[in-house]
XYZ file of C-alpha atoms in Angstrom:
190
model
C 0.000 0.000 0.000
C 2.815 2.215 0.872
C 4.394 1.612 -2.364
C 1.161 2.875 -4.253
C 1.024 5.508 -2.241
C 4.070 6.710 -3.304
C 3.984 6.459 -7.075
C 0.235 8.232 -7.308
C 2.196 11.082 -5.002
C 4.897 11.039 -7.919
C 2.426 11.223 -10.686
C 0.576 13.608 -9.209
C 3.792 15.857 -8.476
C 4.852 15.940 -11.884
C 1.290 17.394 -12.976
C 0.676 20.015 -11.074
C 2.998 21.630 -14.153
C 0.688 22.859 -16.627
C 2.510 22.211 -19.995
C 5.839 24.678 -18.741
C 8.378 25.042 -21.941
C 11.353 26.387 -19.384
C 13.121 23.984 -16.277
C 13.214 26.381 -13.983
C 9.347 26.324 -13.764
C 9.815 22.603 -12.448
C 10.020 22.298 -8.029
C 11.311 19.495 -6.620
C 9.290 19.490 -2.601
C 8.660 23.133 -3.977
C 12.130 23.818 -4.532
C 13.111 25.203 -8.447
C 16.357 26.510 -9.892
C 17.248 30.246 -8.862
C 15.690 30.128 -5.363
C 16.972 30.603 -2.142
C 18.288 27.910 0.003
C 17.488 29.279 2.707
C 13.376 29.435 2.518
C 13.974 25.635 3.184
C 16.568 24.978 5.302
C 18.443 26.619 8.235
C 21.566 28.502 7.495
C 23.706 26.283 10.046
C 22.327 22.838 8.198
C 23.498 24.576 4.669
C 26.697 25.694 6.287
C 27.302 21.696 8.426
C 26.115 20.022 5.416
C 29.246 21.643 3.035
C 30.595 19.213 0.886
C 33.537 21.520 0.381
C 36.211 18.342 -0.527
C 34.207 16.527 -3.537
C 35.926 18.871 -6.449
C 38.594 20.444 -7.145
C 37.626 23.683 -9.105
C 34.965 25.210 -6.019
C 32.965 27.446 -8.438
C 30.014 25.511 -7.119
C 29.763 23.568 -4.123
C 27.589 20.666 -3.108
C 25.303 20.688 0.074
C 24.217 17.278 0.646
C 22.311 15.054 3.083
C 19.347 17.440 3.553
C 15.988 16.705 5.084
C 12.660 18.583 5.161
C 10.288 17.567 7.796
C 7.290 17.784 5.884
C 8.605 16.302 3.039
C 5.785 13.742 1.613
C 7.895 12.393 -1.860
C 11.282 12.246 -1.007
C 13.602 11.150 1.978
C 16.929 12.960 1.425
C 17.928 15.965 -0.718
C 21.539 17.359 -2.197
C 21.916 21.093 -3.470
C 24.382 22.875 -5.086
C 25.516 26.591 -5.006
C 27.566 29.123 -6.404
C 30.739 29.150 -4.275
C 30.449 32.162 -1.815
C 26.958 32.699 -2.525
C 25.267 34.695 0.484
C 21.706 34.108 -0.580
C 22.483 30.232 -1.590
C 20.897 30.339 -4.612
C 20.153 26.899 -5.974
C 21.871 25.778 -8.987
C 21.351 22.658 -8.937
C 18.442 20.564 -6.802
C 18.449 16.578 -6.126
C 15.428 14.724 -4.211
C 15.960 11.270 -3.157
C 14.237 7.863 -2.703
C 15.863 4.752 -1.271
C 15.278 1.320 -2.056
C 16.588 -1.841 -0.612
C 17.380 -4.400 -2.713
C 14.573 -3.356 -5.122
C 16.143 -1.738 -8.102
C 13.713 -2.959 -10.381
C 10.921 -0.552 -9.133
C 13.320 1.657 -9.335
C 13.382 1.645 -12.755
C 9.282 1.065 -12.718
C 9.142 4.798 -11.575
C 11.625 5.915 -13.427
C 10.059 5.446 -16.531
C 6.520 6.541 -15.009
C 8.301 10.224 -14.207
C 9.799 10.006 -17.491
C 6.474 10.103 -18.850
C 5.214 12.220 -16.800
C 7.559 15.051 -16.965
C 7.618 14.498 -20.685
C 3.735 15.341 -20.873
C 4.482 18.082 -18.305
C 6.726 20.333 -20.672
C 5.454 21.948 -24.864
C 9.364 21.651 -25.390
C 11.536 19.098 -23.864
C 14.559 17.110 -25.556
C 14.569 13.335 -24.578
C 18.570 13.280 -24.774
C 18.285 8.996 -24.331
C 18.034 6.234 -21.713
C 22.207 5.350 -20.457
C 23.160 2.702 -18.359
C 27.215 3.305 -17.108
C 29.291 1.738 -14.301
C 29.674 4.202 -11.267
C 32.695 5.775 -10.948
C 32.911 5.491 -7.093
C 32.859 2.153 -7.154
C 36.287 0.724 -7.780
C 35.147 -3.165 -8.430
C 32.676 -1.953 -11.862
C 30.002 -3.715 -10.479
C 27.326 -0.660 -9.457
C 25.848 1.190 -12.088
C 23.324 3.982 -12.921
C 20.822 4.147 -14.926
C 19.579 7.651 -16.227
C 17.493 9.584 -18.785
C 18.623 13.690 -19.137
C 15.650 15.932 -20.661
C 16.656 19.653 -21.946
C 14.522 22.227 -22.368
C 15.870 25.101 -25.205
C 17.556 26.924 -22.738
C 19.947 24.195 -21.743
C 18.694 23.065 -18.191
C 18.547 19.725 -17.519
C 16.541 17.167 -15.621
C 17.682 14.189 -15.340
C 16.101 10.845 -13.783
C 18.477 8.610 -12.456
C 18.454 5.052 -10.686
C 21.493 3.971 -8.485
C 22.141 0.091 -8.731
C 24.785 -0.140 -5.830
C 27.030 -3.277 -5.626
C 26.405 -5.512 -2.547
C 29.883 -5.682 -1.905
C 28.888 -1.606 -0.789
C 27.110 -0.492 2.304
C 24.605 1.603 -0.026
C 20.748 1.523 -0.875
C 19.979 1.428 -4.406
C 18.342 5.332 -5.269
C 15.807 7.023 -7.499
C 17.255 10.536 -7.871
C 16.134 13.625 -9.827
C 17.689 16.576 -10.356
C 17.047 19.691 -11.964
C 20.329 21.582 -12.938
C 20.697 24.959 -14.695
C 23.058 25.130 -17.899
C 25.705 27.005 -16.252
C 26.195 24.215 -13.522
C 25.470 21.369 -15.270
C 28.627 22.763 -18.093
C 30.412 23.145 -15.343
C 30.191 19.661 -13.583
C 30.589 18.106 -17.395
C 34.283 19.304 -17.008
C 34.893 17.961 -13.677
């Protein structure tokens, strides 16, 4: 039951859109591209929750392991922001769902949002469905599966399912992500 729960909240997320032609009109838990951090989280989670080591060139930097307490679709979030950034504008937004040893509905839903988003937007590029081995893991035995939509401008969303290796301590994820062109050319070079 809770499972169905779940997937009529994701459909029904993903509609609220009516037919948007730009990214940045897309929320994630009511979150889109070029807000403010901070009308969602504390300043002293953002600032904790630094991931200040995971790149070299710090134009933007990562703020991960986030929660919202009344968050009804998704259990953990990541951010990115522009390096220095006093208002923490949001660059990039990721929402999270965690499965254990169930990758396969994993990729159940992320076709369904596929869809979904695809009917949400008047002009969205389907860039493809990839599967590639994740570079974290050393042994080439996890893997992600993902499909990146564009709109014209260049921002990206891209839905993406985590199969982690058993050999890891991880739970396979759904993750989506909305990214703005600046950031997501940026992380292409990293």
């Amino acid at each position: 039951m809770k499972r169905l729960l779940l997937i009529l909240i994701l459909t029904f997320s993903f509609q609220t859109l009516t037919k948007a032609d730009d990214i940045r009109d897309f929320a994630i838990e009511g979150m889109s591209l070029g807000d403010s951090a901070l009308l969602f989280f504390d300043k002293d989670t953002l600032e904790q929750n630094k991931e200040e080591n995971w790149f070299e060139d710090k134009s933007f930097i990562p703020i991960a392991e986030l929660k919202l307490k009344d968050s009804k679709i998704y259990e953990s979030f990541q951010i990115h922001i522009k390096n220095k950034d006093g208002n923490y504008l949001m660059e990039s937004i990721s929402g999270f769902n965690f499965f254990k040893d169930n990758i396969n509905e994993c990729y159940n839903r992320l076709d369904t949002i596929v869809n979904d988003i695809e009917r949400s937007f008047t002009d969205i590029k389907n860039l493809g469905k990839s599967n590639y081995k994740h570079s974290f893991d050393k042994t080439g035995k996890s893997t992600i599966t993902d499909v990146i939509l564009e709109d014209k401008n260049g921002n990206q969303i891209s839905i993406q399912c985590y199969d982690w290796s058993e050999d890891l301590s991880y739970w396979d994820q759904l993750r989506i992500t909305i990214d703005t062109k600046e950031f997501n050319d940026w992380l292409i070079k990293q």
